[in-house]
Short mmCIF file of C-alpha atoms in Angstrom, two decimals:
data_model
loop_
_atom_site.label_atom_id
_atom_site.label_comp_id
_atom_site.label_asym_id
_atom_site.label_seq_id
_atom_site.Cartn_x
_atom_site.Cartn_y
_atom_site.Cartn_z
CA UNK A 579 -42.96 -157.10 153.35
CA UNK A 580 -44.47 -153.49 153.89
CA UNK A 581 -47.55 -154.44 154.57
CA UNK A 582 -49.41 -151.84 156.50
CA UNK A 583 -46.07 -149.86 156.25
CA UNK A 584 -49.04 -146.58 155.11
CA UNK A 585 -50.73 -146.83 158.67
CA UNK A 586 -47.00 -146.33 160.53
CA UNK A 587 -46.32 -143.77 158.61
CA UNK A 588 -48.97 -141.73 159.13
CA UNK A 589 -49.24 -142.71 162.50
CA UNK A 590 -45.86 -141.65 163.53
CA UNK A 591 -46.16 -138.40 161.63
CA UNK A 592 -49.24 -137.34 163.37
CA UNK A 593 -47.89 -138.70 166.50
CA UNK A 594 -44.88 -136.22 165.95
CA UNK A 595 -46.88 -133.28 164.43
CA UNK A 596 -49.62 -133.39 166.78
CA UNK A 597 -47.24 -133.14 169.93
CA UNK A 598 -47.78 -129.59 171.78
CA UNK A 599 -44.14 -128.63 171.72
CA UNK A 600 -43.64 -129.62 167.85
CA UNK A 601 -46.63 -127.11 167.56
CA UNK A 602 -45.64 -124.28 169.75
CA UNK A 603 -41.81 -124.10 167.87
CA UNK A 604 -43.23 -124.31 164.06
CA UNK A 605 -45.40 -121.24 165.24
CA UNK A 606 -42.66 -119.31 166.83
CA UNK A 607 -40.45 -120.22 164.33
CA UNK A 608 -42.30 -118.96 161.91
CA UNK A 609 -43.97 -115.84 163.59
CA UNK A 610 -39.88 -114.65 164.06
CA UNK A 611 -38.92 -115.98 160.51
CA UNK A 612 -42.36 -112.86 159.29
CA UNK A 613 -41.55 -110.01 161.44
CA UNK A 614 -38.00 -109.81 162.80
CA UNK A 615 -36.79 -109.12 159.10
CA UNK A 616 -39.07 -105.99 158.66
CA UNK A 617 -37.86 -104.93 162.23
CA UNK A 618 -34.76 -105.15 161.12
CA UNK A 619 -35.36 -103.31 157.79
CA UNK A 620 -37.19 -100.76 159.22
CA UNK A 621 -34.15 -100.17 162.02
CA UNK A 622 -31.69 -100.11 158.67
CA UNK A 623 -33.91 -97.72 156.82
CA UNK A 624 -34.49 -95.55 159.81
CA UNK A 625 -30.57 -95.18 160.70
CA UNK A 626 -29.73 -94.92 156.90
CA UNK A 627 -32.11 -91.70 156.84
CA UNK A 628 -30.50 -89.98 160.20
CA UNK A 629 -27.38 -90.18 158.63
CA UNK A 630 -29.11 -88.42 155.81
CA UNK A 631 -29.88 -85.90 158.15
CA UNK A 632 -27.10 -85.71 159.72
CA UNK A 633 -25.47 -84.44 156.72
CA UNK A 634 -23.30 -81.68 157.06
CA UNK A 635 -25.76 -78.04 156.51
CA UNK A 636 -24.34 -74.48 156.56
CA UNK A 637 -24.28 -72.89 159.95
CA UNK A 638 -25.50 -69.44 158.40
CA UNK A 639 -22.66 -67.39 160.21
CA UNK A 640 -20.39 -65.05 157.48
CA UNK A 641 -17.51 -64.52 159.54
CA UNK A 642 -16.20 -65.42 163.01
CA UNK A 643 -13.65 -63.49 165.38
CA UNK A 644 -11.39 -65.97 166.52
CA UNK A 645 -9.49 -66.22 170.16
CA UNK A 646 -6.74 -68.79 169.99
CA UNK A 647 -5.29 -69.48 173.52
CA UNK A 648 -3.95 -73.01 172.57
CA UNK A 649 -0.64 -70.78 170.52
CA UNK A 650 0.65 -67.16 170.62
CA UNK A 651 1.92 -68.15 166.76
CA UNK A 652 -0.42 -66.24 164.46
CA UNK A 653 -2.78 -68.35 162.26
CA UNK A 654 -4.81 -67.85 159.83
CA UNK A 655 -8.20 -69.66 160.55
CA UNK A 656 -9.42 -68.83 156.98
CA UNK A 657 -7.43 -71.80 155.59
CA UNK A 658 -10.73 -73.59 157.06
CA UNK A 659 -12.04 -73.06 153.86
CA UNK A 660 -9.18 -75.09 151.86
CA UNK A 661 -11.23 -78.07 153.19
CA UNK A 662 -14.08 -77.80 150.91
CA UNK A 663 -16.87 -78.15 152.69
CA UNK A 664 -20.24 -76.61 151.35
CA UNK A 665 -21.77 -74.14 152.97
CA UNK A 666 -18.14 -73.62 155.04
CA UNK A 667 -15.92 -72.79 152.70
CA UNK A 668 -16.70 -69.27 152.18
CA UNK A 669 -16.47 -68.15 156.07
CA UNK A 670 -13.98 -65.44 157.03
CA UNK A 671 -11.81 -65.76 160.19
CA UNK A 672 -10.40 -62.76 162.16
CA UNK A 673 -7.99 -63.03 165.09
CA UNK A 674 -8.27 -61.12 168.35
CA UNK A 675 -6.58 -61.20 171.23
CA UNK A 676 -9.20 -62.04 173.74
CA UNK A 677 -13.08 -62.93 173.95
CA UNK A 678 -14.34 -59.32 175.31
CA UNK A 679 -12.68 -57.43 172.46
CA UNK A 680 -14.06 -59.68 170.14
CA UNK A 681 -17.50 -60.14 171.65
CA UNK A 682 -17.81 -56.30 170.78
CA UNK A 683 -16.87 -56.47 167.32
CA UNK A 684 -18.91 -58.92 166.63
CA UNK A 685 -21.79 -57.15 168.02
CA UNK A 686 -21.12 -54.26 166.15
CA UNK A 687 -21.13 -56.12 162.95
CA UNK A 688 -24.21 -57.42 164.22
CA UNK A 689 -25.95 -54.39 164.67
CA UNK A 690 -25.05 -53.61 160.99
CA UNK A 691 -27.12 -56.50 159.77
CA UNK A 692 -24.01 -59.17 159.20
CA UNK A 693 -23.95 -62.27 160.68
CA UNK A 694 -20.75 -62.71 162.58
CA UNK A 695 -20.27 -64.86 166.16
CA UNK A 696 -16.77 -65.13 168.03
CA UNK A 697 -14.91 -68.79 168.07
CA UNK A 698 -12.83 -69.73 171.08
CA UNK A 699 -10.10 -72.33 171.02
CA UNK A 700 -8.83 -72.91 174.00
CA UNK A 701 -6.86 -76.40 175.76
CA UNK A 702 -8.18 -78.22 178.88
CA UNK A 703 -6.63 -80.84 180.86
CA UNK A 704 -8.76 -83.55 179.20
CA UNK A 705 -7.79 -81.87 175.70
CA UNK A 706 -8.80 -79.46 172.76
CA UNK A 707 -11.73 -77.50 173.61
CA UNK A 708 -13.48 -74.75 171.29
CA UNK A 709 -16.65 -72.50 172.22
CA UNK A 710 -19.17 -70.85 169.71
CA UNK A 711 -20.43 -67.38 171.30
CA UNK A 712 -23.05 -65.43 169.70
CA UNK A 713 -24.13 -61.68 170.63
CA UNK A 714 -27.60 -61.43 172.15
CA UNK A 715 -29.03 -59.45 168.80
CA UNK A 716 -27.85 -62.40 166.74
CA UNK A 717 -30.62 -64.32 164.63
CA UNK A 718 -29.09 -67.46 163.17
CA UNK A 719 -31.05 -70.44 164.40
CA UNK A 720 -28.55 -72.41 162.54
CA UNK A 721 -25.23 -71.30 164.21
CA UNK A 722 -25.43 -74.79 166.13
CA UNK A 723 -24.46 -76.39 162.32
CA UNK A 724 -20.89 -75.32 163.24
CA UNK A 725 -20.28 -77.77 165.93
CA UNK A 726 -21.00 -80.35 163.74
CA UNK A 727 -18.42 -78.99 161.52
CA UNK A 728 -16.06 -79.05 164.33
CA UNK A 729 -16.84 -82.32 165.37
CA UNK A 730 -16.26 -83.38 162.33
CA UNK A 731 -12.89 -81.57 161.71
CA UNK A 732 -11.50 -81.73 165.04
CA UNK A 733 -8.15 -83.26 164.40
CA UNK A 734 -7.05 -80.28 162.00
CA UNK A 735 -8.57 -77.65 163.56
CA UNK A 736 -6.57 -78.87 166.66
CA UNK A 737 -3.15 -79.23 164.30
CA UNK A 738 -4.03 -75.36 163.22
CA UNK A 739 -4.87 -73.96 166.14
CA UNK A 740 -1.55 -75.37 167.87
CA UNK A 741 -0.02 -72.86 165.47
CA UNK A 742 1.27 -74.93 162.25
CA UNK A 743 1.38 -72.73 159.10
CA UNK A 744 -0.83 -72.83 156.47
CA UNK A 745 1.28 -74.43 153.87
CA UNK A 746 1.41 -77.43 156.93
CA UNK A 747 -2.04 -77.14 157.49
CA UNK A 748 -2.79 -77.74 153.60
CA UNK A 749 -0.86 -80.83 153.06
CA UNK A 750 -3.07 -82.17 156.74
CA UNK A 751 -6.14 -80.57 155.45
CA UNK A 752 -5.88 -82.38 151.86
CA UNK A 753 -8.35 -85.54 151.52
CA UNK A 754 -6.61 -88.71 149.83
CA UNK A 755 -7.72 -90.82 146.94
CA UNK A 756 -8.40 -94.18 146.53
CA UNK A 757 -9.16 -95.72 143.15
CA UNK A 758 -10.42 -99.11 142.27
CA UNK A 759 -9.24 -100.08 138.23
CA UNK A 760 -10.21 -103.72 136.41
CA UNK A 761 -7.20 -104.65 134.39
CA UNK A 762 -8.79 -103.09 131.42
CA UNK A 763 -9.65 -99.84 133.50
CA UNK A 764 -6.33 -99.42 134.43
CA UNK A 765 -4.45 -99.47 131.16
CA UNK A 766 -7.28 -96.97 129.62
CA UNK A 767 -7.06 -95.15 132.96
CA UNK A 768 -10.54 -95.39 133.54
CA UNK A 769 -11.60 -96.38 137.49
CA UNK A 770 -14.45 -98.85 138.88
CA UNK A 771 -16.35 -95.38 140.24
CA UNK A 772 -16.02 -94.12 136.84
CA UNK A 773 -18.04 -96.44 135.02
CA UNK A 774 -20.48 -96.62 137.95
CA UNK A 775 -20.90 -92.99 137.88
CA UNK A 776 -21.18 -92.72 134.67
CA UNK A 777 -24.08 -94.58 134.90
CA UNK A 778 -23.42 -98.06 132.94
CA UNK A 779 -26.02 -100.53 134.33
CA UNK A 780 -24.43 -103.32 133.46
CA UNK A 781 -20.91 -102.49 134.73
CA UNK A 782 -22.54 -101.46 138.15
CA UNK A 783 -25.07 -104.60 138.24
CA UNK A 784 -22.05 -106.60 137.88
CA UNK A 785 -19.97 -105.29 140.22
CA UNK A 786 -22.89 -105.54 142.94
CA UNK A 787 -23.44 -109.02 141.73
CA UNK A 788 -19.92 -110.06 142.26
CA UNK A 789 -20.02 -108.41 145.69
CA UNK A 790 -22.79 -110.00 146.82
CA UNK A 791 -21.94 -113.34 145.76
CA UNK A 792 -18.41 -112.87 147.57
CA UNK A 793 -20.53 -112.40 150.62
CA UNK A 794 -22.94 -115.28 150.17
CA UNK A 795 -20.20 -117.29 149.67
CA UNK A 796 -19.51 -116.70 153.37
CA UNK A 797 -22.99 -116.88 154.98
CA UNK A 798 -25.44 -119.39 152.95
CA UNK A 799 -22.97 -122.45 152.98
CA UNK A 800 -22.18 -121.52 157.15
CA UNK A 801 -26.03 -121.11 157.54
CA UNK A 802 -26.55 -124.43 155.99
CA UNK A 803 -24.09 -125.93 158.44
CA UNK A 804 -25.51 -124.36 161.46
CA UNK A 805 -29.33 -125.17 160.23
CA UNK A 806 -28.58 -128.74 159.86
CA UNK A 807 -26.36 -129.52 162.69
CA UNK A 808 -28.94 -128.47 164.92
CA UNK A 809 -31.74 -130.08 162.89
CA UNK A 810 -30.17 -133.23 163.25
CA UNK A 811 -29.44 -132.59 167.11
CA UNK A 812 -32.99 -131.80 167.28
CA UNK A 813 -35.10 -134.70 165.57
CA UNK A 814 -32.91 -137.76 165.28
CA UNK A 815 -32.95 -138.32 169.02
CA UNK A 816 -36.72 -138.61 168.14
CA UNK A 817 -36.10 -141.22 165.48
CA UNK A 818 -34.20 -143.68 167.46
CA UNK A 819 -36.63 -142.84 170.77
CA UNK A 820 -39.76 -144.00 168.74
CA UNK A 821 -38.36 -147.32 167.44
CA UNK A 822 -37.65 -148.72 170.52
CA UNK A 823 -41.08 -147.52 172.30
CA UNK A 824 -42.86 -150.42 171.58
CA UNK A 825 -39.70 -152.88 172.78
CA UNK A 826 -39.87 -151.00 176.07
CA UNK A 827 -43.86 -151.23 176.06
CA UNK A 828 -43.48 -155.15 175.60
CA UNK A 829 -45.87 -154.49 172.75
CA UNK A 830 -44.01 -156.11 170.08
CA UNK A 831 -45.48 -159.28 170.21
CA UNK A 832 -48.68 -157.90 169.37
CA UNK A 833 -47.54 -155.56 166.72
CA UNK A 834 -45.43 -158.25 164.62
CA UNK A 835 -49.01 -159.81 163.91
CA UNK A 836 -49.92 -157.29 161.12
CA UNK A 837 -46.81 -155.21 160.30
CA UNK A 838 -43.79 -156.64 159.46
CA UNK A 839 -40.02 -155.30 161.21
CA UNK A 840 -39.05 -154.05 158.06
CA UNK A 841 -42.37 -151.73 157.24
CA UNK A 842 -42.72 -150.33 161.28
CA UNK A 843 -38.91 -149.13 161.24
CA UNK A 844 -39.32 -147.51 157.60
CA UNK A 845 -42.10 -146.26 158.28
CA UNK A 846 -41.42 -144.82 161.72
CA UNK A 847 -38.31 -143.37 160.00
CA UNK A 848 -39.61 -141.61 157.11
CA UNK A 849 -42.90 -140.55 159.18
CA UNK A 850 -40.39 -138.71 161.71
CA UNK A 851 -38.27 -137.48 158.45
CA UNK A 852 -41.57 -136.18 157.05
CA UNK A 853 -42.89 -134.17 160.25
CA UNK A 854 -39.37 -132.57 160.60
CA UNK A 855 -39.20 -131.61 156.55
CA UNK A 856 -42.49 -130.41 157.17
CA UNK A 857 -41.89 -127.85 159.49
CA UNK A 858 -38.74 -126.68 157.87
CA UNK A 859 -40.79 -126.03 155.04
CA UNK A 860 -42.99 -124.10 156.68
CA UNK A 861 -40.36 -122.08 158.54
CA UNK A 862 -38.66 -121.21 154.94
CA UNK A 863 -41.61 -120.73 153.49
CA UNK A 864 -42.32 -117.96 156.26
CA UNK A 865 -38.68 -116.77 156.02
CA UNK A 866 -39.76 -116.01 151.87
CA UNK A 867 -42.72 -113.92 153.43
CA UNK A 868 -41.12 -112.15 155.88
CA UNK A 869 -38.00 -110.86 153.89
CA UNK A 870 -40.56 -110.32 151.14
CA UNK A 871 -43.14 -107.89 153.23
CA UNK A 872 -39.90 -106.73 155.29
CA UNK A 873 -38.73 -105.35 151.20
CA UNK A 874 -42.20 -104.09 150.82
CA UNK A 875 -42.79 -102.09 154.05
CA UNK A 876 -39.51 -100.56 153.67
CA UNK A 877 -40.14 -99.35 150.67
CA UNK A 878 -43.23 -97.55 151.68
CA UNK A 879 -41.86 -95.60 154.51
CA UNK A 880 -38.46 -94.93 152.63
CA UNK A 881 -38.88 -95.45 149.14
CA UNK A 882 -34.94 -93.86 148.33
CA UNK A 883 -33.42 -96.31 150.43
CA UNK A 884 -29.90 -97.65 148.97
CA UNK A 885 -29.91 -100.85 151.46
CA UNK A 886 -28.22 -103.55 149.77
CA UNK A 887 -30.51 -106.29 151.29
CA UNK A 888 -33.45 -105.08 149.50
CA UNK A 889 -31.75 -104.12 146.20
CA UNK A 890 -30.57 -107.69 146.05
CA UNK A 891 -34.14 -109.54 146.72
CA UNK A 892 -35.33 -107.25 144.19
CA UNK A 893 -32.85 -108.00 141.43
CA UNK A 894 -31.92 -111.65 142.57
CA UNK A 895 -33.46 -113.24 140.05
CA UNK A 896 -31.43 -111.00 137.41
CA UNK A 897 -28.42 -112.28 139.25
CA UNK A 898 -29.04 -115.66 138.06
CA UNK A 899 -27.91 -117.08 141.37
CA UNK A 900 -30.44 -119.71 142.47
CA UNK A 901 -31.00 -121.78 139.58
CA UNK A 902 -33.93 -124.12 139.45
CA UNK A 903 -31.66 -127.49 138.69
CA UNK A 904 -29.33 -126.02 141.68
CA UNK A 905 -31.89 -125.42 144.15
CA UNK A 906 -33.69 -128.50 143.36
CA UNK A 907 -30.09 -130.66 144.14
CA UNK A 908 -29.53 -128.30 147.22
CA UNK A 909 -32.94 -129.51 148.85
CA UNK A 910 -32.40 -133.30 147.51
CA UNK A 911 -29.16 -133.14 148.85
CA UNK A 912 -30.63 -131.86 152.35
CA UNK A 913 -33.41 -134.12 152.61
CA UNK A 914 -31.59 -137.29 151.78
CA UNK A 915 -28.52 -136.16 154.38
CA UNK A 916 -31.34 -135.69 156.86
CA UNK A 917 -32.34 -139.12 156.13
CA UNK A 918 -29.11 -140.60 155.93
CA UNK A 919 -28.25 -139.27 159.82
CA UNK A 920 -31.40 -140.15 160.53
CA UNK A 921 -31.13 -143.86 159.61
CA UNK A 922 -27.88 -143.73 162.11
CA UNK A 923 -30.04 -142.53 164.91
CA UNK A 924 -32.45 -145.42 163.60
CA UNK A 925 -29.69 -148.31 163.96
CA UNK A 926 -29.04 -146.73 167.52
CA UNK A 927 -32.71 -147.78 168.17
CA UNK A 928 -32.86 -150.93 166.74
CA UNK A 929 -30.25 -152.07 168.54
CA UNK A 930 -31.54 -150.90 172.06
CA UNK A 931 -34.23 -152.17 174.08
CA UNK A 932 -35.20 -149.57 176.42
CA UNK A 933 -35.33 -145.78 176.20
CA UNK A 934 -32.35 -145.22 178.45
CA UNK A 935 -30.13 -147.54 176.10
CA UNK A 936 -31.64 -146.10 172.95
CA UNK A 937 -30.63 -142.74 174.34
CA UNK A 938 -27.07 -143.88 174.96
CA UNK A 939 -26.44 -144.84 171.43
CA UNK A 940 -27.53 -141.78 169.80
CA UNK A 941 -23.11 -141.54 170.20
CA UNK A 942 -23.63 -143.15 166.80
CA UNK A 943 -24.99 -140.14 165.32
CA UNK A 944 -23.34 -137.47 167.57
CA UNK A 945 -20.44 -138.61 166.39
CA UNK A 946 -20.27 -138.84 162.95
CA UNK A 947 -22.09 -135.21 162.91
CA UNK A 948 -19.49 -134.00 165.23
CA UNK A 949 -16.45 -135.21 163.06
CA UNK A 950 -18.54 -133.87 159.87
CA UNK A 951 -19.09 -130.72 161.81
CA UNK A 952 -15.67 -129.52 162.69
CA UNK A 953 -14.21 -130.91 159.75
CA UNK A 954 -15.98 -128.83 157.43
CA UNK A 955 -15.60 -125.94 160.23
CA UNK A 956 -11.87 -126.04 160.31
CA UNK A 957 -11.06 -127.89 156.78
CA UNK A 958 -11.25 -124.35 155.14
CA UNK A 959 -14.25 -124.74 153.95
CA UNK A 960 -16.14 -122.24 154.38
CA UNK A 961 -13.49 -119.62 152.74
CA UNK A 962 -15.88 -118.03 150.39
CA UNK A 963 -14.39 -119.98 147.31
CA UNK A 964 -16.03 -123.05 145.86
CA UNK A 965 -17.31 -126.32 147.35
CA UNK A 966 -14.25 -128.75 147.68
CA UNK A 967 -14.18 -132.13 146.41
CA UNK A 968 -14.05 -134.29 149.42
CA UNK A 969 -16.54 -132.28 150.54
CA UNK A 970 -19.33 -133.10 148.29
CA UNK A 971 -18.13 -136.72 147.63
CA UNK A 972 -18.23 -137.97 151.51
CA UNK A 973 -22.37 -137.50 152.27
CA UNK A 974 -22.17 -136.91 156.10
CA UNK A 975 -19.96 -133.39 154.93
CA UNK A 976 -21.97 -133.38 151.64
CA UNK A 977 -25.72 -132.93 153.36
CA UNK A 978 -23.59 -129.88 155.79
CA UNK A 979 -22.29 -127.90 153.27
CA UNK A 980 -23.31 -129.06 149.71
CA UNK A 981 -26.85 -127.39 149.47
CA UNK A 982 -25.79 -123.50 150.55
CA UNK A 983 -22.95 -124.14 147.44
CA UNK A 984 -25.42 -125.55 145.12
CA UNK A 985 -28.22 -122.93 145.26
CA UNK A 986 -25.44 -120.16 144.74
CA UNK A 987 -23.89 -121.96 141.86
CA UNK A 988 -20.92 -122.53 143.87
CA UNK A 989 -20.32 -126.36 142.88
CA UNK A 990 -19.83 -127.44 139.41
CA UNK A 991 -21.92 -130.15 137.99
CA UNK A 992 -19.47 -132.94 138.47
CA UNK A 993 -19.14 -132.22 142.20
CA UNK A 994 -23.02 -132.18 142.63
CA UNK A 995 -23.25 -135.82 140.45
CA UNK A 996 -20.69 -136.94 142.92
CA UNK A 997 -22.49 -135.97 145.71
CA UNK A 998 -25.84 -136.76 145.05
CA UNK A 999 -24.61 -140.66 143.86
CA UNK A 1000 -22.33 -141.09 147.15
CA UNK A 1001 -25.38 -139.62 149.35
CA UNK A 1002 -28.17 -141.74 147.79
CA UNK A 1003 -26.34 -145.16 147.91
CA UNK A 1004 -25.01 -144.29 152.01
CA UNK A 1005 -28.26 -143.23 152.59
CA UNK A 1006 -30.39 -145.97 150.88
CA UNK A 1007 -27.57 -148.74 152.77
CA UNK A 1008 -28.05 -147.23 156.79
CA UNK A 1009 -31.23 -147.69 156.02
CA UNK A 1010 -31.24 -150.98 154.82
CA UNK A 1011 -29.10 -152.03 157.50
CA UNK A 1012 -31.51 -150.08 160.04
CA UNK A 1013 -34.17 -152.69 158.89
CA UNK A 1014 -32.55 -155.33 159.19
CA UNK A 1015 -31.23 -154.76 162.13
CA UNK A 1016 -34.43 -153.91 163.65
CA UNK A 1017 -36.29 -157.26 161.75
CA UNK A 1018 -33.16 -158.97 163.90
CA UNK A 1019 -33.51 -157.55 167.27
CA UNK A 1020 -37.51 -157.44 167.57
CA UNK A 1021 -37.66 -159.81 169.89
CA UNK A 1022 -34.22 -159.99 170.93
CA UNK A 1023 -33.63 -160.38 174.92
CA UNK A 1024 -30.01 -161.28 175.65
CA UNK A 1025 -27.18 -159.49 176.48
CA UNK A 1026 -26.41 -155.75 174.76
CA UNK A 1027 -25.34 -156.28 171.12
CA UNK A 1028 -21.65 -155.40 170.06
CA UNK A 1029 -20.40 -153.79 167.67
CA UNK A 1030 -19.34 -157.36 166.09
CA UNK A 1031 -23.20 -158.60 166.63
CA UNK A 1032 -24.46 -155.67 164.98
CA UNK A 1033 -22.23 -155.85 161.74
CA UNK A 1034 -22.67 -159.58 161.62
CA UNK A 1035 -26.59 -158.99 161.77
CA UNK A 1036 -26.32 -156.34 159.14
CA UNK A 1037 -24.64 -158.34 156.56
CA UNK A 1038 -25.97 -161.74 157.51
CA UNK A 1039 -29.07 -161.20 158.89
CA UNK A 1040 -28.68 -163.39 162.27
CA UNK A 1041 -27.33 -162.54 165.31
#
């Protein structure tokens, strides 16, 4: 019965492979998949050292004569310092009634070898405005530092200078605490940044872990979705195009000779299956790569990075996240739901004999990805918990959603069983019924085939 069903198969994949636009997408693909994630990287590791830099430094002035024209309340500017801030909490403030009077004792203090500048605080229609003034003889190529600081500390430097005292300004000025306990933490009193800090590897490996995970949960199961939807969008159209060619070509008679129904539409499936596995393999395979040199480049040019990206490729496999077993289901599962849409496109073209029909059936498909699509899209799915049952035991949801939850360890054993039974026996039926359907029609000329024809040919075999 499959008689010469090798020879389609190869055929068909070469005929797919070989095709210039099949050719031009695996390479640009895969050329993105090995360089945008160093770009990226490299952008993360290059912003994560500015803000290195842009950590606060000491502004090298010792004292400043303030001008406050915002309040005629006296206040003392030297509760500045209750804020902590290295490098600024050592500074001594001294009112004066304007900038001229000021400007001169600050040069004079100059001229004695101190550092000292004058600080202006004055309001503008479009708000709080301060000024930094240094005398001509003053060397202190850092004195720019300090508008950081008041960048920085705007909104209580604005509350002070409006004239609040310095009791008021303290309770502003104070920084807040947040603390993150386990249950056992909290009844020893002992927080989450405790036991990081005090440097327990396996507490702080674990907490990371279960962060990432949380976050995974999210992304890997929704990427699956979105890589599979359009996979299927992409290449089944293909699948149901190709068995109708010959139909259309009148060509049939001649082909029937030496291959059987049965063998050309299996074998035009699983060649098309084949050429579209094969390119997602190399795109992943290039994704691998590119994260991989992306972790390595990074590395070079900023080897004290803290991103979380490449501290998680380099301790994934510690994580124990993407079993062998699991991964191995995941990309069964994926395969056979590609094949299992696939045979729907397939019945689409055995049923049609022109191109034009064949592309009006792919609603047979469409459809059932559609309803799979937004189901698992608005079924609350993809919550970040685990893989739900009806999820993993219905194969058009299972092949959307099944292998980002099984590669995380995010479906229990039972589920996967479930889904891998349920997927194989749909699968292995559509395309049964594909065959036969196509063995049926071959040489069928009469008027469109129901939806009655078509189920009576499927489980009768006549039409």
């Amino acid at each position: 019965m499959f008689k010469n069903f090798g020879k389609v198969l190869k055929f068909t994949f070469k005929n797919m492979a070989d095709t210039m636009t099949f050719k031009i997408m695996t390479i640009v693909v895969a050329l993105v998949l090995l360089i945008v994630p160093s770009i990226v990287f490299m952008i993360m590791g290059a912003n994560e050292k500015k803000d290195e830099k842009e950590t606060l430094e000491s502004c090298g002035i010792e004292s400043f004569y303030v001008v406050n024209k915002i309040s005629d309340s006296y206040v003392d500017f030297n509760a500045l310092n209750y804020l902590n801030v290295d490098g600024y909490n050592n500074i001594k403030y001294i009112n004066e009634e304007n900038v001229d009077v000021a400007l001169r004792h600050a040069s004079e203090n100059v001229a004695q070898g101190m550092k000292t500048a004058v600080l202006v605080f004055s309001k503008e229609d479009n708000g709080f405005v301060s000024e930094i003034i240094t005398p001509d003889d003053l060397d202190a190529p850092d004195v720019n530092n300090f508008n950081t600081f008041l960048t920085q500390y705007e909104s209580p430097i604005a509350i002070m200078a409006s004239g609040l005292s310095i009791e008021q300004i303290g309770v502003v000025a104070t920084s807040s605490q947040v603390k993150t306990y386990n249950e056992t933490g909290f009844n020893s009193g002992v927080t989450k940044d405790d036991e990081l800090s005090n440097g327990k590897k396996d507490v702080m490996d674990s907490y990371i872990r279960d962060k990432i995970i949380e976050v995974l949960k999210f992304i890997i199961p929704f990427i699956n979705l979105l890589v599979f939807y359009f996979m299927v969008l992409l290449y089944c159209q293909s699948v149901s195009q190709s068995l109708v060619l010959e139909k259309q070509n009148k060509l049939m008679d001649t082909i029937l000779v030496s291959i059987k129904p049965e063998a050309l539409a299996a074998g035009k499936l699983l060649g098309l299956n084949l050429a579209a596995i094969a390119q997602i393999v190399i795109w992943t395979i290039s994704g691998f790569v590119g994260f991989g040199a992306a972790m390595l480049i990074t590395e070079h040019f900023y080897p004290d990075n803290n991103l979380i990206a490449i501290y998680f490729i380099k301790h994934m496999m510690e994580y124990d996240l993407f079993k062998p077993l699991n991964v191995l289901a995941g990309i069964v599962i994926l395969v056979l739901g590609f094949m299992l849409y696939s045979a729907l496109a397939a019945i689409g073209g055995s049923i049609s004999t022109t191109r034009e029909e064949a592309a009006n059936s792919n609603y047979i498909f469409i459809f059932v990805l559609l309803a799979s699509y937004f189901g698992v899209l608005y079924g609350g799915v993809l919550n970040g918990g685990d893989c739900a049952l009806w999820t993993a035991a219905i194969p058009f949801t299972a092949a959307l959603v099944v292998p980002g939850y099984a590669i995380l360890g995010g479906i229990s054993s039972t589920y996967l069983i479930i889904s891998l039974v349920t997927t194989v026996v749909v699968t292995v039926a559509l395309v049964f019924a594909s065959g036969r359907l196509y063995t049926t029609t071959s040489l069928y000329k009469g008027n469109k085939i129901t939806l009655a024809k078509m189920l009576k040919t499927i489980f009768t075999g006549e039409l």
